[in-house]
PDB file of C-alpha atoms in Angstrom:
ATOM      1  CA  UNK A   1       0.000   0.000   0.000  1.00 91.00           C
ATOM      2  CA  UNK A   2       1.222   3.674  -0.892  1.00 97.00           C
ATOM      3  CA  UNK A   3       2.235   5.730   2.703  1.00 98.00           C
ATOM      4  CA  UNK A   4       2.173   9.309   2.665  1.00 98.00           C
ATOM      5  CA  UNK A   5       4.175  10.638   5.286  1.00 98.00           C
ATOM      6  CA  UNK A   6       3.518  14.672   6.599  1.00 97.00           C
ATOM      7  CA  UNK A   7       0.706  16.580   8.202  1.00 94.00           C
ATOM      8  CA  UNK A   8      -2.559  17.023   6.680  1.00 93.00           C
ATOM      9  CA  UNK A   9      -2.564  20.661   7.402  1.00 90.00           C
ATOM     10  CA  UNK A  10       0.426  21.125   5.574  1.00 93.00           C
ATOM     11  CA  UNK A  11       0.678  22.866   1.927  1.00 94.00           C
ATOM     12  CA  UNK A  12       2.341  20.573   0.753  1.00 97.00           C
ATOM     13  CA  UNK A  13       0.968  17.328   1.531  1.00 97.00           C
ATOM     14  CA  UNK A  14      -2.617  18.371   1.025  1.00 97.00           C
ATOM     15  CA  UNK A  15      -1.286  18.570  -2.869  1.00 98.00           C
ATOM     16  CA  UNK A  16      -0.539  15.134  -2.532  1.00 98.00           C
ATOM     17  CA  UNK A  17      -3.528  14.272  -0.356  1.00 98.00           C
ATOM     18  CA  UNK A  18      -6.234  15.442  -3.208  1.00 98.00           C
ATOM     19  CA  UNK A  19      -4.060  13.644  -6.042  1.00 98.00           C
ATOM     20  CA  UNK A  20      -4.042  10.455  -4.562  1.00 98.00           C
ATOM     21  CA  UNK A  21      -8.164  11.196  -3.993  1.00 98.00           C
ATOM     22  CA  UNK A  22      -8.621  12.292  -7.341  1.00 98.00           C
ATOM     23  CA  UNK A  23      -6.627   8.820  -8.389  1.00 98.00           C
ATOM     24  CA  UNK A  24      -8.923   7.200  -5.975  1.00 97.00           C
ATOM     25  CA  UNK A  25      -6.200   5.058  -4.804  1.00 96.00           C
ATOM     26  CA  UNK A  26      -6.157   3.385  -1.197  1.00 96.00           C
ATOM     27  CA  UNK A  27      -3.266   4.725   0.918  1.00 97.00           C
ATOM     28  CA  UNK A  28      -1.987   4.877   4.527  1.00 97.00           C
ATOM     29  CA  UNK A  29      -1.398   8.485   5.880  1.00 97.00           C
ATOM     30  CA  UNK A  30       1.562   8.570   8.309  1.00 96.00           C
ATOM     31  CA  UNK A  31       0.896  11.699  10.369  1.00 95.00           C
ATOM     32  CA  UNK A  32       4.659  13.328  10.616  1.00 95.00           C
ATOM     33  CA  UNK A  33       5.916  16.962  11.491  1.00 92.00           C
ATOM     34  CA  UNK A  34       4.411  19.811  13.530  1.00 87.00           C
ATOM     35  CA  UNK A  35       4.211  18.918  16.972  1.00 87.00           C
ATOM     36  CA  UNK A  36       4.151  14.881  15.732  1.00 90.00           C
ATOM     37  CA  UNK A  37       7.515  15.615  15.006  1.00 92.00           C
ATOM     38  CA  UNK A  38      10.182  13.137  13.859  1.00 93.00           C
ATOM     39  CA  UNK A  39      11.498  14.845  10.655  1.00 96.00           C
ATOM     40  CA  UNK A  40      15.091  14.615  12.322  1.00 95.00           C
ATOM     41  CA  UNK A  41      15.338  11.039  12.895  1.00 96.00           C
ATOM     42  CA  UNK A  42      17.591   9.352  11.140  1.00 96.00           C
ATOM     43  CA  UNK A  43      14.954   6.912   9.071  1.00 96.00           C
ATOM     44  CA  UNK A  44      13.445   9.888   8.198  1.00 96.00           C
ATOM     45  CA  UNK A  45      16.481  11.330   7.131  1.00 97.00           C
ATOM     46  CA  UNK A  46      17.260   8.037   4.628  1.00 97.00           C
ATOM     47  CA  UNK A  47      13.839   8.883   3.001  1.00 97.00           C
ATOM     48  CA  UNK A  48      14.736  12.606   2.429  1.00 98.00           C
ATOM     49  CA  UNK A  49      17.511  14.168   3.889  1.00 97.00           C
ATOM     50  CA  UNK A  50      16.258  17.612   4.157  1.00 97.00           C
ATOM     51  CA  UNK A  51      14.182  16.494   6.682  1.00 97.00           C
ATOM     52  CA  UNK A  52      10.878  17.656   5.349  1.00 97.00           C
ATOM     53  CA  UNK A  53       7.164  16.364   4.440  1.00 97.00           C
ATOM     54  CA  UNK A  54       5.699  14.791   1.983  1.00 98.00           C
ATOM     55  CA  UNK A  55       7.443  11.605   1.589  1.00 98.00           C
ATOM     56  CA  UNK A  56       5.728   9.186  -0.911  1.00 98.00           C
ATOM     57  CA  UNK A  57       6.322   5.382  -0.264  1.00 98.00           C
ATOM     58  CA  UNK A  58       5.159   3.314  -3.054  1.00 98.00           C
ATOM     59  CA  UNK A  59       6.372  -0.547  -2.927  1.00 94.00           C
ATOM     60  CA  UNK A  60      10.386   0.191  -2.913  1.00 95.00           C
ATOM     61  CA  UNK A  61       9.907   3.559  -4.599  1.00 97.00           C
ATOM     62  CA  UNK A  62      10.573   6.818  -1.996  1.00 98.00           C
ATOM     63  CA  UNK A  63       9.704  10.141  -3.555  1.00 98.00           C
ATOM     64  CA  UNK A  64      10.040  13.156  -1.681  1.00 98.00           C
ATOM     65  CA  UNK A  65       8.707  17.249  -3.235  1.00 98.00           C
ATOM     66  CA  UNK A  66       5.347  17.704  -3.411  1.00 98.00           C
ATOM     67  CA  UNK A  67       4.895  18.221  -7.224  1.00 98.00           C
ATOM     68  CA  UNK A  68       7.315  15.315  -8.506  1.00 98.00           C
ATOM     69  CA  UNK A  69       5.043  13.356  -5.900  1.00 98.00           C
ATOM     70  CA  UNK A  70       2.077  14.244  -8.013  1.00 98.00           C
ATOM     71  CA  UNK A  71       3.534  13.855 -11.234  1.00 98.00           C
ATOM     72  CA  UNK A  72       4.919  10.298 -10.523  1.00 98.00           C
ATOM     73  CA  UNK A  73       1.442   9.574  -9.080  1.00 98.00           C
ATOM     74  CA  UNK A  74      -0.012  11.298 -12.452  1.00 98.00           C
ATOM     75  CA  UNK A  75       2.555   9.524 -14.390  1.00 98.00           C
ATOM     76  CA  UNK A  76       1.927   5.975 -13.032  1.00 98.00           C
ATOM     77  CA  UNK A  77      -1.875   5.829 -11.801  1.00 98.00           C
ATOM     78  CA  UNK A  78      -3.184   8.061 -14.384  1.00 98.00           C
ATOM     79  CA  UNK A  79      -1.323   7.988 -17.910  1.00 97.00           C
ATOM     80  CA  UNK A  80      -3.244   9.235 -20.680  1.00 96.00           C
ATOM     81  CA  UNK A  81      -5.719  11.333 -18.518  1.00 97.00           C
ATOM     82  CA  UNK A  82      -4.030  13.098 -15.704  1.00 98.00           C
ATOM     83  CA  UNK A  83      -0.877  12.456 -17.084  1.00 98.00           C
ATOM     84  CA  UNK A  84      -1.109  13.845 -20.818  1.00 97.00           C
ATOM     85  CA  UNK A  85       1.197  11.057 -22.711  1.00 96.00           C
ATOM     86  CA  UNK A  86       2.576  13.645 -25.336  1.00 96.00           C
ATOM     87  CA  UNK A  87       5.630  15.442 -23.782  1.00 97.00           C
ATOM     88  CA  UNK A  88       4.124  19.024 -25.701  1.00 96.00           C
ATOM     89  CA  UNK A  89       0.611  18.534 -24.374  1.00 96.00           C
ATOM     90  CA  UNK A  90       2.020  17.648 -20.944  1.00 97.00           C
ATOM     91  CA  UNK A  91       3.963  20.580 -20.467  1.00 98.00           C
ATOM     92  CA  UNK A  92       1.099  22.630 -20.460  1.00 97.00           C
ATOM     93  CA  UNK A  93       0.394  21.331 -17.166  1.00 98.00           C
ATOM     94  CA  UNK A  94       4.238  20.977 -16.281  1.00 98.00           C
ATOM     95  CA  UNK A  95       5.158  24.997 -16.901  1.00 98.00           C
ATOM     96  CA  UNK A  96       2.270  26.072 -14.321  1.00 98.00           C
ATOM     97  CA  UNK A  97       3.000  22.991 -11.753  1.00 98.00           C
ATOM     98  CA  UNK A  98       6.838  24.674 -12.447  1.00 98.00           C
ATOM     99  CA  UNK A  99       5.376  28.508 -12.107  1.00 98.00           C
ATOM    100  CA  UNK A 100       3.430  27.435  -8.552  1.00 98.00           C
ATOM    101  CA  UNK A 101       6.299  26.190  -7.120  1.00 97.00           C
ATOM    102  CA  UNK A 102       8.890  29.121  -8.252  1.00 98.00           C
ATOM    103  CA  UNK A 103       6.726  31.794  -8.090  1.00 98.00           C
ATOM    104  CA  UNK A 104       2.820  32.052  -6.803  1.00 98.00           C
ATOM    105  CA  UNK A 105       4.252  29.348  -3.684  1.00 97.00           C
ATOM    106  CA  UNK A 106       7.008  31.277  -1.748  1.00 97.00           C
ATOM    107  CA  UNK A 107       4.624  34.477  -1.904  1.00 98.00           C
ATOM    108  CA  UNK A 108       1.390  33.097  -1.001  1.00 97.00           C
ATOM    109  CA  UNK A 109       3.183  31.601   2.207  1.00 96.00           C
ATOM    110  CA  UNK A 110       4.338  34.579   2.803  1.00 97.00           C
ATOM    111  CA  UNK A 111       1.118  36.394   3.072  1.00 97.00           C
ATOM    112  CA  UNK A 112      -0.994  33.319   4.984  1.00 96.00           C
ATOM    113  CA  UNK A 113       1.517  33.189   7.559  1.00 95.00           C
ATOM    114  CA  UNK A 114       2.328  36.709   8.159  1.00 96.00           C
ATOM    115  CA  UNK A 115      -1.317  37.153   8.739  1.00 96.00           C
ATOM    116  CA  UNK A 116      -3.489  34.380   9.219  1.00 94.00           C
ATOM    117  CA  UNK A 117      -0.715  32.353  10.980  1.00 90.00           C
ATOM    118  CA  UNK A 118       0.837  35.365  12.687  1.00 93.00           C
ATOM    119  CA  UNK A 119      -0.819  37.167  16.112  1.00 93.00           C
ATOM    120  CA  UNK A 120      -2.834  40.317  15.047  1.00 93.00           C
ATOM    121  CA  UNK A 121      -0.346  42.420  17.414  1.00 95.00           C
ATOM    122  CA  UNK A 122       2.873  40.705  15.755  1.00 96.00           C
ATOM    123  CA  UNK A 123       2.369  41.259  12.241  1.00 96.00           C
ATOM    124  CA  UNK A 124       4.555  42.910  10.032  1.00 97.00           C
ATOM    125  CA  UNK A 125       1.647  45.315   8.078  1.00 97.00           C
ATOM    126  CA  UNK A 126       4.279  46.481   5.234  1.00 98.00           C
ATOM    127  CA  UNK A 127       5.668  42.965   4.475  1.00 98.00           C
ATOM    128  CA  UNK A 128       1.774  41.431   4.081  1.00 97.00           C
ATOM    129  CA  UNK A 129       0.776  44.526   1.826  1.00 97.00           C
ATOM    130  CA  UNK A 130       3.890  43.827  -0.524  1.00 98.00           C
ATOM    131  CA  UNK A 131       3.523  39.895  -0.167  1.00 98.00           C
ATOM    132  CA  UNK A 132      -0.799  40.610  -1.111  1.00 98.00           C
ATOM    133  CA  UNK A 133       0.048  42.932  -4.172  1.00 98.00           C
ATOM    134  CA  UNK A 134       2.592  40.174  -5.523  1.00 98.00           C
ATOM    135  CA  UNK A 135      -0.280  37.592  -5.088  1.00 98.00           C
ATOM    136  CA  UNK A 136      -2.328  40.199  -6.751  1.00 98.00           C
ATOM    137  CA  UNK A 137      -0.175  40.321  -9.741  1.00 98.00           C
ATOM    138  CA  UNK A 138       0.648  36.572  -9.896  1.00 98.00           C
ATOM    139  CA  UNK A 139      -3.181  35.988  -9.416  1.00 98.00           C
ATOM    140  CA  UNK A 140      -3.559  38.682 -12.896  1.00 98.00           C
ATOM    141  CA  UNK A 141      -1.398  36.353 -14.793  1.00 98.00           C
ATOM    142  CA  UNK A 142      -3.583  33.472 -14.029  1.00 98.00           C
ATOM    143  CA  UNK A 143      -6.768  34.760 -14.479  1.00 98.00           C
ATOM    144  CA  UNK A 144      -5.895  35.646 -17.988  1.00 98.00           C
ATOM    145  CA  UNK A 145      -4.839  32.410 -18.640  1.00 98.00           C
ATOM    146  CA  UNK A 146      -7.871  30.853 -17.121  1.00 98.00           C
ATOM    147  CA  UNK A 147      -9.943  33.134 -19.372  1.00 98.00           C
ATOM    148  CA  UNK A 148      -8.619  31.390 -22.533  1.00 98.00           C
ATOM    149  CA  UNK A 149      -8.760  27.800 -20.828  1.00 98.00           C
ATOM    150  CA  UNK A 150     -11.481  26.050 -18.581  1.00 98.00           C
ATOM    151  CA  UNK A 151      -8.819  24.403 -16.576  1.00 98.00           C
ATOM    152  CA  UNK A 152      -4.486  24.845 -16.260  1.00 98.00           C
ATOM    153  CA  UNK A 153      -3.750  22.650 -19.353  1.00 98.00           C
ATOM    154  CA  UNK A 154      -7.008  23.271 -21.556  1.00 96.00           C
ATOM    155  CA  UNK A 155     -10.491  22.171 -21.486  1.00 96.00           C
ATOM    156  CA  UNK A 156      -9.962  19.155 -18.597  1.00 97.00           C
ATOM    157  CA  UNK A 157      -8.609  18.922 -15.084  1.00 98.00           C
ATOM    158  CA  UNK A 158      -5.512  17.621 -15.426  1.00 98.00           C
ATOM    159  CA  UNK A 159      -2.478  17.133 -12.539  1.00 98.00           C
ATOM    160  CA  UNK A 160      -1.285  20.662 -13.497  1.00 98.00           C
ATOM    161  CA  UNK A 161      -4.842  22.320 -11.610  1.00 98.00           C
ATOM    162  CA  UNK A 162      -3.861  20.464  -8.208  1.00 98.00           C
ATOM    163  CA  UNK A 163      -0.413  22.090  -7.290  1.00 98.00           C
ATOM    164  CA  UNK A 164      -1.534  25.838  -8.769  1.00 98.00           C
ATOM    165  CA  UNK A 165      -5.188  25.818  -6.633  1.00 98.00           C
ATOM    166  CA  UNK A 166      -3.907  24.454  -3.933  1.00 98.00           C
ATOM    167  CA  UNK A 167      -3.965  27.412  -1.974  1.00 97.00           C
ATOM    168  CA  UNK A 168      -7.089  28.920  -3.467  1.00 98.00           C
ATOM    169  CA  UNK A 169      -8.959  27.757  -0.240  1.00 97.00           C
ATOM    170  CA  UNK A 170      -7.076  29.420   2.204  1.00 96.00           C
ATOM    171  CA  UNK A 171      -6.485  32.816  -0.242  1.00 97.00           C
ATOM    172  CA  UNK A 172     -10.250  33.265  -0.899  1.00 97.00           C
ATOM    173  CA  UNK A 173     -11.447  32.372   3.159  1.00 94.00           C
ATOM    174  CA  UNK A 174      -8.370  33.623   5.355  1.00 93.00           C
ATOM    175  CA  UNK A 175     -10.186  37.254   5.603  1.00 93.00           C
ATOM    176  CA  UNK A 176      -8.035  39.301   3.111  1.00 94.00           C
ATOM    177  CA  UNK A 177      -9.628  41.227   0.847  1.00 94.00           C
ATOM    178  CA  UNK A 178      -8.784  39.594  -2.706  1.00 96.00           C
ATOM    179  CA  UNK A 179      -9.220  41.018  -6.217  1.00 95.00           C
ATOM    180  CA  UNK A 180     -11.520  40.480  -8.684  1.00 96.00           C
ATOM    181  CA  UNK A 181     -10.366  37.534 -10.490  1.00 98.00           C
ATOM    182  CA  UNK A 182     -13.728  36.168 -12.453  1.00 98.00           C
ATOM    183  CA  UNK A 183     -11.589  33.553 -14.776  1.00 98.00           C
ATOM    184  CA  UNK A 184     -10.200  32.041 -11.213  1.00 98.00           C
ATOM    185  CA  UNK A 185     -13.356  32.196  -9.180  1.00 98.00           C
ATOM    186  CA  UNK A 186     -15.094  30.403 -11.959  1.00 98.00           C
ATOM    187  CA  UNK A 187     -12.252  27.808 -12.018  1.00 98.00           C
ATOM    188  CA  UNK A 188     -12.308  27.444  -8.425  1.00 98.00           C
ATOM    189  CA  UNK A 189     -16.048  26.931  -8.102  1.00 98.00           C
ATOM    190  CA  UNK A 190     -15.424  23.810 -10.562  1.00 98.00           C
ATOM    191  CA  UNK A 191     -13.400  22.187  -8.384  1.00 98.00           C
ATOM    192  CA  UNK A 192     -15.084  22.699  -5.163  1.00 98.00           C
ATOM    193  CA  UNK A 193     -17.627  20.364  -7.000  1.00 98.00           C
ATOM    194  CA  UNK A 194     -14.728  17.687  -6.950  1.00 98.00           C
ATOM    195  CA  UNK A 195     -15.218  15.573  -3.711  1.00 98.00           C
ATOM    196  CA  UNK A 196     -11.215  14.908  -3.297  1.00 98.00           C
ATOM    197  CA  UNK A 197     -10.843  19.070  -3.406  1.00 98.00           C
ATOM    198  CA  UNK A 198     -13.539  19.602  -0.360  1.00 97.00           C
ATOM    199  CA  UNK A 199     -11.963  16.751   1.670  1.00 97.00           C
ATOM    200  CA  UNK A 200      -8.737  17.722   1.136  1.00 97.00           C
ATOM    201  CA  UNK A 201      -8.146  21.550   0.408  1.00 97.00           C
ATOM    202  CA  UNK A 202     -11.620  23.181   2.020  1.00 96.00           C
ATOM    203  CA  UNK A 203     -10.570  22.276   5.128  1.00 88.00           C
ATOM    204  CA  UNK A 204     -11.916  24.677   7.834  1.00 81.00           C
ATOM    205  CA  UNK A 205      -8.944  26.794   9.217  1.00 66.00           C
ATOM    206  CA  UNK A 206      -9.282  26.568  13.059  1.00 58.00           C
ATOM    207  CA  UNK A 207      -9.321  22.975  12.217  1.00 50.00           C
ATOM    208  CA  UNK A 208      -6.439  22.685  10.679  1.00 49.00           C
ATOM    209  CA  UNK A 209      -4.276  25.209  12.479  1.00 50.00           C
ATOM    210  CA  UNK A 210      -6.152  27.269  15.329  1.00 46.00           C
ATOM    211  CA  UNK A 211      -5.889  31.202  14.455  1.00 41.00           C
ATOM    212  CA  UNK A 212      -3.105  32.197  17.081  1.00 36.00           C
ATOM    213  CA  UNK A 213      -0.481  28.916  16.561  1.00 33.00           C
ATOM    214  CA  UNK A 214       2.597  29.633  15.083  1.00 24.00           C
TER     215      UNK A 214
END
């Protein structure tokens, strides 16, 4: 059986989490990190030794980064739908899996936890403003994209949608006022109908973190 090692509150591994829904494919969730702990021990270390969640076990296979984790899932549970078999086709998932983790990813963090995850009287005002208007701009880019395309790759979900609206949840219901972004809302009202995207990504917050934890 596939393990998935990490929290399920974590960015990261929630990625992982609603691929392996979407795949429909049975799995063991091995809670790790936070105040479980444990990503310094040394078998933890053999799996990925920078010591951080999610790790993928799959038979003798050990993946580790979230969205190489979803494209080997893609790749081997889902070839020819998820996983577009044509190297051209699939890199219009690949350049946006590639853009979420180089660019929309470090900035969005930065905005949820210097103000959701941060203490109202802690927060550094001037770094969330500039972290919001980069989202702001980031979230332009993909809103024209999405007005040309009904999903990341063209006219069906495909893996390229999980890592980019990952953190759509948490960006439209933290309590930030967010642009108007009609090509993304429409996108992201689409997969809310997907069952593996409301039991793994519209997770209520205090649930998953409590508003003052750091």
């Amino acid at each position: 059986m596939i393990k998935i090692l990490g929290r399920r509150n974590a960015y990261n591994v929630q990625k992982v989490l609603w691929t392996l829904g979407e795949l429909k494919i049975s799995h063991q969730h091995i809670d790790a990190g936070g105040s479980t702990g444990g990503l310094d021990h040394p078998k933890f270390i053999e799996m990925n030794p920078n010591g951080r969640i999610p790790v993928l076990l799959d038979s003798d296979v050990t993946i580790w980064e979230s969205n190489s984790i979803v494209r080997y899932l893609c790749a081997t549970y889902s070839a020819g739908s998820l996983w577009a078999e044509a190297p051209a086709e699939r890199s219009l998932a690949e350049r946006w899996m590639d853009w979420e983790l180089a660019s929309l990813q470090p900035v969005f963090l930065d905005l949820f936890w210097g103000y959701y995850r941060t203490p109202e009287p802690l927060r550094n005002q001037d770094a969330i403003q500039k972290a919001s208007q980069r989202c702001e701009y980031l979230f332009s880019i993909l809103d024209n994209h999405l007005g040309l395309h009904a999903f990341i790759a063209g006219d069906r979900f495909s893996m390229g949608d999980i890592p980019v609206a990952t953190c759509l949840y948490r960006y439209f219901e933290m309590g930030l006022v967010t642009p108007a972004v009609p090509n993304i809302r429409r996108w992201y009202n689409d997969l809310a109908q997907r069952k593996a995207y409301r039991t793994h990504i519209m997770t209520p917050f205090d649930e998953l973190f409590g508003r003052q934890s750091f």
